[in-house]
PDB file of C-alpha atoms in Angstrom:
ATOM      1  CA  UNK A 869     -66.511 -70.096 -90.519  1.00 43.00           C
ATOM      2  CA  UNK A 870     -65.071 -66.655 -91.627  1.00 42.00           C
ATOM      3  CA  UNK A 871     -61.792 -65.234 -90.344  1.00 44.00           C
ATOM      4  CA  UNK A 872     -61.172 -61.469 -89.937  1.00 43.00           C
ATOM      5  CA  UNK A 873     -57.759 -60.682 -90.928  1.00 48.00           C
ATOM      6  CA  UNK A 874     -56.143 -57.044 -89.942  1.00 47.00           C
ATOM      7  CA  UNK A 875     -53.351 -55.546 -91.313  1.00 52.00           C
ATOM      8  CA  UNK A 876     -50.495 -54.241 -88.984  1.00 50.00           C
ATOM      9  CA  UNK A 877     -50.923 -50.802 -89.810  1.00 47.00           C
ATOM     10  CA  UNK A 878     -54.894 -50.974 -88.704  1.00 46.00           C
ATOM     11  CA  UNK A 879     -53.926 -52.824 -85.412  1.00 43.00           C
ATOM     12  CA  UNK A 880     -51.411 -49.897 -84.664  1.00 49.00           C
ATOM     13  CA  UNK A 881     -53.815 -47.281 -85.327  1.00 46.00           C
ATOM     14  CA  UNK A 882     -56.341 -48.672 -83.543  1.00 47.00           C
ATOM     15  CA  UNK A 883     -53.725 -49.295 -80.460  1.00 48.00           C
ATOM     16  CA  UNK A 884     -52.957 -45.652 -80.892  1.00 50.00           C
ATOM     17  CA  UNK A 885     -56.605 -44.586 -80.585  1.00 52.00           C
ATOM     18  CA  UNK A 886     -57.101 -46.471 -77.510  1.00 50.00           C
ATOM     19  CA  UNK A 887     -53.781 -45.276 -75.845  1.00 51.00           C
ATOM     20  CA  UNK A 888     -54.804 -41.708 -76.748  1.00 50.00           C
ATOM     21  CA  UNK A 889     -58.172 -42.042 -75.498  1.00 53.00           C
ATOM     22  CA  UNK A 890     -57.001 -43.955 -72.064  1.00 52.00           C
ATOM     23  CA  UNK A 891     -54.669 -40.794 -71.557  1.00 54.00           C
ATOM     24  CA  UNK A 892     -57.262 -38.409 -71.959  1.00 50.00           C
ATOM     25  CA  UNK A 893     -59.251 -40.450 -69.462  1.00 49.00           C
ATOM     26  CA  UNK A 894     -56.421 -40.205 -67.031  1.00 49.00           C
ATOM     27  CA  UNK A 895     -55.652 -36.474 -68.046  1.00 49.00           C
ATOM     28  CA  UNK A 896     -59.537 -35.559 -66.948  1.00 49.00           C
ATOM     29  CA  UNK A 897     -59.510 -37.723 -63.940  1.00 49.00           C
ATOM     30  CA  UNK A 898     -56.700 -36.053 -62.308  1.00 49.00           C
ATOM     31  CA  UNK A 899     -58.165 -32.727 -63.540  1.00 48.00           C
ATOM     32  CA  UNK A 900     -61.177 -33.334 -61.437  1.00 44.00           C
ATOM     33  CA  UNK A 901     -59.055 -34.405 -58.231  1.00 44.00           C
ATOM     34  CA  UNK A 902     -56.246 -31.474 -58.203  1.00 44.00           C
ATOM     35  CA  UNK A 903     -56.659 -28.412 -56.282  1.00 45.00           C
ATOM     36  CA  UNK A 904     -57.915 -25.462 -57.662  1.00 35.00           C
ATOM     37  CA  UNK A 905     -54.361 -23.696 -57.681  1.00 39.00           C
ATOM     38  CA  UNK A 906     -53.054 -26.424 -60.144  1.00 49.00           C
ATOM     39  CA  UNK A 907     -52.440 -25.365 -63.581  1.00 62.00           C
ATOM     40  CA  UNK A 908     -55.621 -25.139 -65.975  1.00 81.00           C
ATOM     41  CA  UNK A 909     -54.081 -27.052 -68.620  1.00 91.00           C
ATOM     42  CA  UNK A 910     -51.957 -30.308 -69.435  1.00 91.00           C
ATOM     43  CA  UNK A 911     -51.047 -31.810 -72.574  1.00 93.00           C
ATOM     44  CA  UNK A 912     -48.982 -34.535 -74.080  1.00 93.00           C
ATOM     45  CA  UNK A 913     -48.056 -36.069 -77.407  1.00 94.00           C
ATOM     46  CA  UNK A 914     -48.273 -39.572 -78.931  1.00 93.00           C
ATOM     47  CA  UNK A 915     -44.584 -39.654 -79.607  1.00 92.00           C
ATOM     48  CA  UNK A 916     -41.916 -37.901 -77.937  1.00 93.00           C
ATOM     49  CA  UNK A 917     -38.996 -39.325 -80.165  1.00 95.00           C
ATOM     50  CA  UNK A 918     -38.861 -38.781 -83.890  1.00 95.00           C
ATOM     51  CA  UNK A 919     -36.414 -40.435 -86.078  1.00 93.00           C
ATOM     52  CA  UNK A 920     -34.993 -39.310 -89.528  1.00 91.00           C
ATOM     53  CA  UNK A 921     -33.901 -42.380 -91.459  1.00 88.00           C
ATOM     54  CA  UNK A 922     -32.852 -42.588 -95.171  1.00 84.00           C
ATOM     55  CA  UNK A 923     -36.664 -43.329 -96.029  1.00 87.00           C
ATOM     56  CA  UNK A 924     -38.081 -40.618 -93.870  1.00 91.00           C
ATOM     57  CA  UNK A 925     -41.098 -38.408 -95.540  1.00 92.00           C
ATOM     58  CA  UNK A 926     -42.167 -36.312 -92.697  1.00 94.00           C
ATOM     59  CA  UNK A 927     -44.516 -37.620 -89.993  1.00 94.00           C
ATOM     60  CA  UNK A 928     -47.421 -36.683 -87.985  1.00 94.00           C
ATOM     61  CA  UNK A 929     -47.879 -36.237 -84.172  1.00 95.00           C
ATOM     62  CA  UNK A 930     -50.944 -35.974 -82.381  1.00 95.00           C
ATOM     63  CA  UNK A 931     -51.346 -33.532 -79.373  1.00 95.00           C
ATOM     64  CA  UNK A 932     -54.083 -33.997 -76.566  1.00 94.00           C
ATOM     65  CA  UNK A 933     -54.605 -32.682 -73.250  1.00 94.00           C
ATOM     66  CA  UNK A 934     -57.241 -31.482 -70.919  1.00 94.00           C
ATOM     67  CA  UNK A 935     -57.953 -27.965 -69.480  1.00 92.00           C
ATOM     68  CA  UNK A 936     -60.211 -26.450 -66.934  1.00 90.00           C
ATOM     69  CA  UNK A 937     -62.482 -23.848 -68.863  1.00 86.00           C
ATOM     70  CA  UNK A 938     -65.579 -23.017 -70.592  1.00 88.00           C
ATOM     71  CA  UNK A 939     -66.874 -23.767 -74.380  1.00 88.00           C
ATOM     72  CA  UNK A 940     -65.792 -20.503 -75.550  1.00 91.00           C
ATOM     73  CA  UNK A 941     -62.093 -20.533 -74.323  1.00 94.00           C
ATOM     74  CA  UNK A 942     -59.241 -21.239 -76.732  1.00 95.00           C
ATOM     75  CA  UNK A 943     -56.275 -23.167 -77.281  1.00 96.00           C
ATOM     76  CA  UNK A 944     -53.114 -22.058 -78.785  1.00 97.00           C
ATOM     77  CA  UNK A 945     -50.076 -24.172 -80.003  1.00 97.00           C
ATOM     78  CA  UNK A 946     -46.662 -23.089 -80.896  1.00 97.00           C
ATOM     79  CA  UNK A 947     -44.325 -25.680 -81.995  1.00 96.00           C
ATOM     80  CA  UNK A 948     -40.796 -24.479 -82.715  1.00 96.00           C
ATOM     81  CA  UNK A 949     -37.468 -26.173 -83.637  1.00 96.00           C
ATOM     82  CA  UNK A 950     -33.731 -25.808 -82.825  1.00 96.00           C
ATOM     83  CA  UNK A 951     -32.361 -22.498 -83.518  1.00 95.00           C
ATOM     84  CA  UNK A 952     -29.979 -22.261 -86.826  1.00 94.00           C
ATOM     85  CA  UNK A 953     -28.634 -19.823 -89.023  1.00 93.00           C
ATOM     86  CA  UNK A 954     -30.228 -18.847 -91.958  1.00 93.00           C
ATOM     87  CA  UNK A 955     -29.143 -16.452 -95.021  1.00 90.00           C
ATOM     88  CA  UNK A 956     -31.427 -14.135 -96.894  1.00 89.00           C
ATOM     89  CA  UNK A 957     -30.224 -13.025-100.065  1.00 87.00           C
ATOM     90  CA  UNK A 958     -31.503 -10.016-102.187  1.00 83.00           C
ATOM     91  CA  UNK A 959     -31.296 -10.361-106.195  1.00 81.00           C
ATOM     92  CA  UNK A 960     -30.799  -7.944-108.551  1.00 82.00           C
ATOM     93  CA  UNK A 961     -30.059  -7.643-112.025  1.00 77.00           C
ATOM     94  CA  UNK A 962     -26.664  -6.147-113.129  1.00 78.00           C
ATOM     95  CA  UNK A 963     -25.620  -5.911-116.966  1.00 78.00           C
ATOM     96  CA  UNK A 964     -28.329  -8.808-117.392  1.00 78.00           C
ATOM     97  CA  UNK A 965     -27.183 -11.148-115.160  1.00 83.00           C
ATOM     98  CA  UNK A 966     -29.211 -11.729-111.691  1.00 81.00           C
ATOM     99  CA  UNK A 967     -26.460 -11.713-109.026  1.00 82.00           C
ATOM    100  CA  UNK A 968     -26.735 -11.593-105.266  1.00 79.00           C
ATOM    101  CA  UNK A 969     -25.962  -7.741-104.128  1.00 81.00           C
ATOM    102  CA  UNK A 970     -27.244  -7.777-100.505  1.00 85.00           C
ATOM    103  CA  UNK A 971     -27.275 -10.732 -97.855  1.00 87.00           C
ATOM    104  CA  UNK A 972     -28.643 -10.634 -94.248  1.00 88.00           C
ATOM    105  CA  UNK A 973     -27.247 -13.415 -91.991  1.00 90.00           C
ATOM    106  CA  UNK A 974     -30.183 -14.668 -88.952  1.00 92.00           C
ATOM    107  CA  UNK A 975     -28.108 -15.919 -86.100  1.00 90.00           C
ATOM    108  CA  UNK A 976     -31.159 -17.561 -84.230  1.00 92.00           C
ATOM    109  CA  UNK A 977     -33.838 -18.180 -86.465  1.00 95.00           C
ATOM    110  CA  UNK A 978     -36.220 -21.552 -85.536  1.00 96.00           C
ATOM    111  CA  UNK A 979     -35.813 -24.111 -87.864  1.00 96.00           C
ATOM    112  CA  UNK A 980     -39.196 -25.110 -87.846  1.00 97.00           C
ATOM    113  CA  UNK A 981     -42.241 -22.883 -86.397  1.00 97.00           C
ATOM    114  CA  UNK A 982     -45.874 -23.944 -86.471  1.00 96.00           C
ATOM    115  CA  UNK A 983     -48.462 -22.133 -84.751  1.00 97.00           C
ATOM    116  CA  UNK A 984     -51.905 -23.852 -84.047  1.00 97.00           C
ATOM    117  CA  UNK A 985     -55.179 -22.336 -83.072  1.00 97.00           C
ATOM    118  CA  UNK A 986     -58.726 -22.635 -82.542  1.00 96.00           C
ATOM    119  CA  UNK A 987     -59.416 -18.957 -83.948  1.00 96.00           C
ATOM    120  CA  UNK A 988     -57.239 -16.453 -85.429  1.00 96.00           C
ATOM    121  CA  UNK A 989     -54.836 -15.273 -83.208  1.00 95.00           C
ATOM    122  CA  UNK A 990     -55.467 -11.771 -83.709  1.00 95.00           C
ATOM    123  CA  UNK A 991     -59.152 -12.662 -82.024  1.00 96.00           C
ATOM    124  CA  UNK A 992     -57.782 -14.295 -79.291  1.00 95.00           C
ATOM    125  CA  UNK A 993     -55.264 -12.104 -78.042  1.00 95.00           C
ATOM    126  CA  UNK A 994     -54.268  -8.416 -78.083  1.00 96.00           C
ATOM    127  CA  UNK A 995     -50.624  -7.331 -79.798  1.00 95.00           C
ATOM    128  CA  UNK A 996     -49.338  -6.842 -76.466  1.00 96.00           C
ATOM    129  CA  UNK A 997     -49.945 -10.155 -75.209  1.00 96.00           C
ATOM    130  CA  UNK A 998     -48.815 -12.130 -78.542  1.00 96.00           C
ATOM    131  CA  UNK A 999     -45.686 -10.172 -78.194  1.00 95.00           C
ATOM    132  CA  UNK A1000     -45.055 -10.989 -74.567  1.00 95.00           C
ATOM    133  CA  UNK A1001     -45.519 -14.566 -75.197  1.00 95.00           C
ATOM    134  CA  UNK A1002     -43.927 -14.823 -78.388  1.00 94.00           C
ATOM    135  CA  UNK A1003     -47.320 -16.065 -80.402  1.00 96.00           C
ATOM    136  CA  UNK A1004     -46.642 -15.713 -84.243  1.00 95.00           C
ATOM    137  CA  UNK A1005     -43.648 -15.308 -86.591  1.00 94.00           C
ATOM    138  CA  UNK A1006     -43.981 -11.617 -86.257  1.00 92.00           C
ATOM    139  CA  UNK A1007     -42.892 -12.012 -82.468  1.00 94.00           C
ATOM    140  CA  UNK A1008     -39.899 -14.209 -83.031  1.00 93.00           C
ATOM    141  CA  UNK A1009     -36.989 -12.597 -81.317  1.00 90.00           C
ATOM    142  CA  UNK A1010     -34.863 -12.459 -84.375  1.00 91.00           C
ATOM    143  CA  UNK A1011     -31.072 -11.368 -84.174  1.00 88.00           C
ATOM    144  CA  UNK A1012     -29.080 -10.671 -87.114  1.00 86.00           C
ATOM    145  CA  UNK A1013     -24.898 -10.570 -87.485  1.00 80.00           C
ATOM    146  CA  UNK A1014     -24.960  -7.117 -89.178  1.00 79.00           C
ATOM    147  CA  UNK A1015     -27.693  -4.975 -87.240  1.00 74.00           C
ATOM    148  CA  UNK A1016     -30.584  -3.749 -89.495  1.00 71.00           C
ATOM    149  CA  UNK A1017     -30.873   0.089 -88.503  1.00 64.00           C
ATOM    150  CA  UNK A1018     -33.870   0.963 -90.396  1.00 78.00           C
ATOM    151  CA  UNK A1019     -37.338  -0.567 -89.169  1.00 78.00           C
ATOM    152  CA  UNK A1020     -38.499  -0.564 -92.736  1.00 80.00           C
ATOM    153  CA  UNK A1021     -35.338  -2.672 -94.161  1.00 85.00           C
ATOM    154  CA  UNK A1022     -35.887  -4.918 -91.427  1.00 87.00           C
ATOM    155  CA  UNK A1023     -39.779  -5.612 -92.332  1.00 88.00           C
ATOM    156  CA  UNK A1024     -38.309  -6.178 -95.946  1.00 89.00           C
ATOM    157  CA  UNK A1025     -35.832  -8.600 -95.062  1.00 91.00           C
ATOM    158  CA  UNK A1026     -38.186 -10.306 -92.347  1.00 92.00           C
ATOM    159  CA  UNK A1027     -41.027 -10.860 -94.960  1.00 92.00           C
ATOM    160  CA  UNK A1028     -38.630 -12.700 -96.977  1.00 91.00           C
ATOM    161  CA  UNK A1029     -37.283 -14.832 -94.782  1.00 93.00           C
ATOM    162  CA  UNK A1030     -40.980 -15.720 -93.687  1.00 95.00           C
ATOM    163  CA  UNK A1031     -42.096 -16.271 -97.395  1.00 94.00           C
ATOM    164  CA  UNK A1032     -39.208 -18.899 -98.236  1.00 94.00           C
ATOM    165  CA  UNK A1033     -39.203 -20.607 -94.674  1.00 96.00           C
ATOM    166  CA  UNK A1034     -42.996 -21.147 -95.410  1.00 95.00           C
ATOM    167  CA  UNK A1035     -42.525 -22.186 -99.000  1.00 95.00           C
ATOM    168  CA  UNK A1036     -40.340 -24.636 -97.423  1.00 94.00           C
ATOM    169  CA  UNK A1037     -43.373 -26.177 -95.273  1.00 94.00           C
ATOM    170  CA  UNK A1038     -40.874 -25.114 -92.275  1.00 96.00           C
ATOM    171  CA  UNK A1039     -43.073 -22.269 -91.055  1.00 96.00           C
ATOM    172  CA  UNK A1040     -47.026 -22.123 -90.855  1.00 95.00           C
ATOM    173  CA  UNK A1041     -50.145 -20.720 -89.225  1.00 96.00           C
ATOM    174  CA  UNK A1042     -52.905 -23.069 -89.081  1.00 95.00           C
ATOM    175  CA  UNK A1043     -56.166 -21.891 -87.491  1.00 96.00           C
ATOM    176  CA  UNK A1044     -58.768 -23.887 -86.658  1.00 94.00           C
ATOM    177  CA  UNK A1045     -56.333 -27.082 -86.549  1.00 94.00           C
ATOM    178  CA  UNK A1046     -57.026 -27.156 -82.584  1.00 96.00           C
ATOM    179  CA  UNK A1047     -60.430 -28.875 -81.539  1.00 94.00           C
ATOM    180  CA  UNK A1048     -61.456 -28.119 -78.218  1.00 92.00           C
ATOM    181  CA  UNK A1049     -64.498 -30.162 -77.027  1.00 90.00           C
ATOM    182  CA  UNK A1050     -66.728 -28.595 -74.445  1.00 86.00           C
ATOM    183  CA  UNK A1051     -64.213 -26.830 -72.947  1.00 85.00           C
ATOM    184  CA  UNK A1052     -62.617 -29.783 -71.508  1.00 89.00           C
ATOM    185  CA  UNK A1053     -60.450 -31.949 -73.563  1.00 93.00           C
ATOM    186  CA  UNK A1054     -58.723 -30.665 -77.030  1.00 95.00           C
ATOM    187  CA  UNK A1055     -56.396 -32.414 -79.695  1.00 95.00           C
ATOM    188  CA  UNK A1056     -54.578 -31.267 -82.637  1.00 95.00           C
ATOM    189  CA  UNK A1057     -52.560 -32.987 -85.340  1.00 94.00           C
ATOM    190  CA  UNK A1058     -48.901 -31.753 -85.562  1.00 92.00           C
ATOM    191  CA  UNK A1059     -47.184 -32.317 -89.086  1.00 92.00           C
ATOM    192  CA  UNK A1060     -43.645 -32.261 -89.539  1.00 94.00           C
ATOM    193  CA  UNK A1061     -42.200 -32.238 -92.737  1.00 94.00           C
ATOM    194  CA  UNK A1062     -39.371 -34.324 -94.444  1.00 94.00           C
ATOM    195  CA  UNK A1063     -36.314 -31.138 -94.198  1.00 94.00           C
ATOM    196  CA  UNK A1064     -36.600 -30.994 -90.412  1.00 95.00           C
ATOM    197  CA  UNK A1065     -33.283 -31.099 -88.623  1.00 94.00           C
ATOM    198  CA  UNK A1066     -32.258 -32.846 -85.982  1.00 94.00           C
ATOM    199  CA  UNK A1067     -32.557 -31.445 -82.454  1.00 95.00           C
ATOM    200  CA  UNK A1068     -34.856 -30.609 -79.335  1.00 96.00           C
ATOM    201  CA  UNK A1069     -38.371 -29.454 -80.635  1.00 97.00           C
ATOM    202  CA  UNK A1070     -40.244 -27.094 -78.000  1.00 96.00           C
ATOM    203  CA  UNK A1071     -44.063 -27.687 -77.592  1.00 96.00           C
ATOM    204  CA  UNK A1072     -45.831 -24.515 -75.974  1.00 96.00           C
ATOM    205  CA  UNK A1073     -49.867 -25.113 -74.876  1.00 96.00           C
ATOM    206  CA  UNK A1074     -51.674 -22.069 -74.231  1.00 96.00           C
ATOM    207  CA  UNK A1075     -55.042 -21.901 -72.598  1.00 96.00           C
ATOM    208  CA  UNK A1076     -56.569 -18.540 -73.255  1.00 95.00           C
ATOM    209  CA  UNK A1077     -59.873 -17.201 -71.672  1.00 93.00           C
ATOM    210  CA  UNK A1078     -61.472 -14.131 -72.337  1.00 92.00           C
ATOM    211  CA  UNK A1079     -58.341 -12.192 -73.814  1.00 94.00           C
ATOM    212  CA  UNK A1080     -56.149 -13.358 -70.923  1.00 94.00           C
ATOM    213  CA  UNK A1081     -53.278 -16.465 -70.869  1.00 94.00           C
ATOM    214  CA  UNK A1082     -55.044 -18.312 -68.085  1.00 93.00           C
ATOM    215  CA  UNK A1083     -52.086 -21.017 -68.067  1.00 94.00           C
ATOM    216  CA  UNK A1084     -49.206 -22.163 -70.371  1.00 94.00           C
ATOM    217  CA  UNK A1085     -47.865 -25.908 -70.313  1.00 94.00           C
ATOM    218  CA  UNK A1086     -44.733 -27.184 -72.067  1.00 94.00           C
ATOM    219  CA  UNK A1087     -42.879 -30.346 -73.244  1.00 94.00           C
ATOM    220  CA  UNK A1088     -40.398 -31.332 -75.822  1.00 95.00           C
ATOM    221  CA  UNK A1089     -40.034 -33.806 -78.856  1.00 96.00           C
ATOM    222  CA  UNK A1090     -36.400 -35.071 -79.651  1.00 96.00           C
ATOM    223  CA  UNK A1091     -35.712 -35.689 -83.220  1.00 95.00           C
ATOM    224  CA  UNK A1092     -32.438 -37.709 -84.298  1.00 93.00           C
ATOM    225  CA  UNK A1093     -30.650 -38.963 -87.162  1.00 88.00           C
ATOM    226  CA  UNK A1094     -30.552 -42.994 -87.457  1.00 83.00           C
ATOM    227  CA  UNK A1095     -28.990 -45.217 -89.462  1.00 68.00           C
ATOM    228  CA  UNK A1096     -26.517 -44.861 -92.511  1.00 65.00           C
ATOM    229  CA  UNK A1097     -27.926 -41.312 -92.765  1.00 58.00           C
ATOM    230  CA  UNK A1098     -26.840 -40.789 -89.168  1.00 55.00           C
ATOM    231  CA  UNK A1099     -23.585 -42.310 -89.795  1.00 58.00           C
ATOM    232  CA  UNK A1100     -22.722 -39.867 -92.954  1.00 65.00           C
ATOM    233  CA  UNK A1101     -24.104 -36.846 -90.832  1.00 60.00           C
ATOM    234  CA  UNK A1102     -21.950 -37.514 -88.036  1.00 60.00           C
ATOM    235  CA  UNK A1103     -18.652 -37.706 -90.175  1.00 63.00           C
ATOM    236  CA  UNK A1104     -19.302 -34.795 -92.177  1.00 62.00           C
ATOM    237  CA  UNK A1105     -19.969 -32.709 -89.407  1.00 61.00           C
ATOM    238  CA  UNK A1106     -16.729 -34.217 -87.133  1.00 68.00           C
ATOM    239  CA  UNK A1107     -14.569 -34.383 -90.035  1.00 64.00           C
ATOM    240  CA  UNK A1108     -15.634 -32.024 -92.127  1.00 70.00           C
ATOM    241  CA  UNK A1109     -12.366 -31.655 -94.053  1.00 67.00           C
ATOM    242  CA  UNK A1110     -11.717 -35.350 -94.596  1.00 63.00           C
ATOM    243  CA  UNK A1111     -15.220 -35.859 -95.629  1.00 61.00           C
ATOM    244  CA  UNK A1112     -14.754 -33.056 -98.064  1.00 73.00           C
ATOM    245  CA  UNK A1113     -11.563 -34.629 -99.835  1.00 73.00           C
ATOM    246  CA  UNK A1114     -13.146 -37.874 -99.727  1.00 70.00           C
ATOM    247  CA  UNK A1115     -16.382 -36.530-101.653  1.00 72.00           C
ATOM    248  CA  UNK A1116     -13.993 -34.918-104.042  1.00 79.00           C
ATOM    249  CA  UNK A1117     -11.870 -37.777-104.587  1.00 77.00           C
ATOM    250  CA  UNK A1118     -14.821 -40.263-104.888  1.00 73.00           C
ATOM    251  CA  UNK A1119     -16.373 -37.939-107.270  1.00 80.00           C
ATOM    252  CA  UNK A1120     -13.298 -37.581-109.590  1.00 78.00           C
ATOM    253  CA  UNK A1121     -12.824 -41.841-109.112  1.00 77.00           C
ATOM    254  CA  UNK A1122     -16.702 -42.332-110.393  1.00 76.00           C
ATOM    255  CA  UNK A1123     -16.269 -39.938-113.465  1.00 78.00           C
ATOM    256  CA  UNK A1124     -13.085 -41.835-114.487  1.00 77.00           C
ATOM    257  CA  UNK A1125     -14.786 -45.107-113.813  1.00 77.00           C
ATOM    258  CA  UNK A1126     -17.866 -43.900-116.166  1.00 77.00           C
ATOM    259  CA  UNK A1127     -15.472 -42.619-118.796  1.00 75.00           C
ATOM    260  CA  UNK A1128     -13.401 -46.006-118.807  1.00 75.00           C
ATOM    261  CA  UNK A1129     -16.565 -47.896-119.330  1.00 73.00           C
ATOM    262  CA  UNK A1130     -17.926 -45.898-122.081  1.00 76.00           C
ATOM    263  CA  UNK A1131     -14.345 -45.916-123.587  1.00 73.00           C
ATOM    264  CA  UNK A1132     -14.796 -49.930-123.828  1.00 67.00           C
ATOM    265  CA  UNK A1133     -18.159 -49.725-124.977  1.00 60.00           C
TER     266      UNK A1133
END
């Protein structure tokens, strides 16, 4: 008589799939019994909490939900992280040496921004509606410490910011990653890289039909640091001066210890 053995990872994946299917069934049942005036879309995530530990290498969440619509309708997902300050610098060659000649400090740039959609956003909504609902990196309401007067200068600096954040994997546009099934159910994978920061992440899901936004649903994900990394992060931010002095003292001691070890050998 043979025995079938399943790994813990396989069992966890099986449980996740069963849980998602049950949630979708409950959501769809609720939609059938909901009044006509109710929202046309509802969504949820496979996890609402993400822990950053010392061995964190990024994670993938599953967004799923139900919608009252037609097969030709579209779903757009805007996944944005907490705002942060980001410096963009322009380098020029001076006397044969590359140096920073100009700096723009963005005051409220999202630390993470992913746009997922069933089709390209320009095929779904007009530029005016994209701006109204802040869909796409071009419509993020950014502010700088020193105002940029020239529109051409702003476009140049923004392109630099967008390129740098994209190369870091923090700002992405993923067309076709949202799967809409018969205008009723949808699912989309949400990838969070290893270099995300702690904070509250907002997920906005928009139901779009014939060029208009019919409904919008919002939820959140909480990202926290845990373990020894969280302790070091907390000390570094609460007691920055003492942390800096300790880091310098530790570096000096480590250097002295290494020198003594090599001298004895």
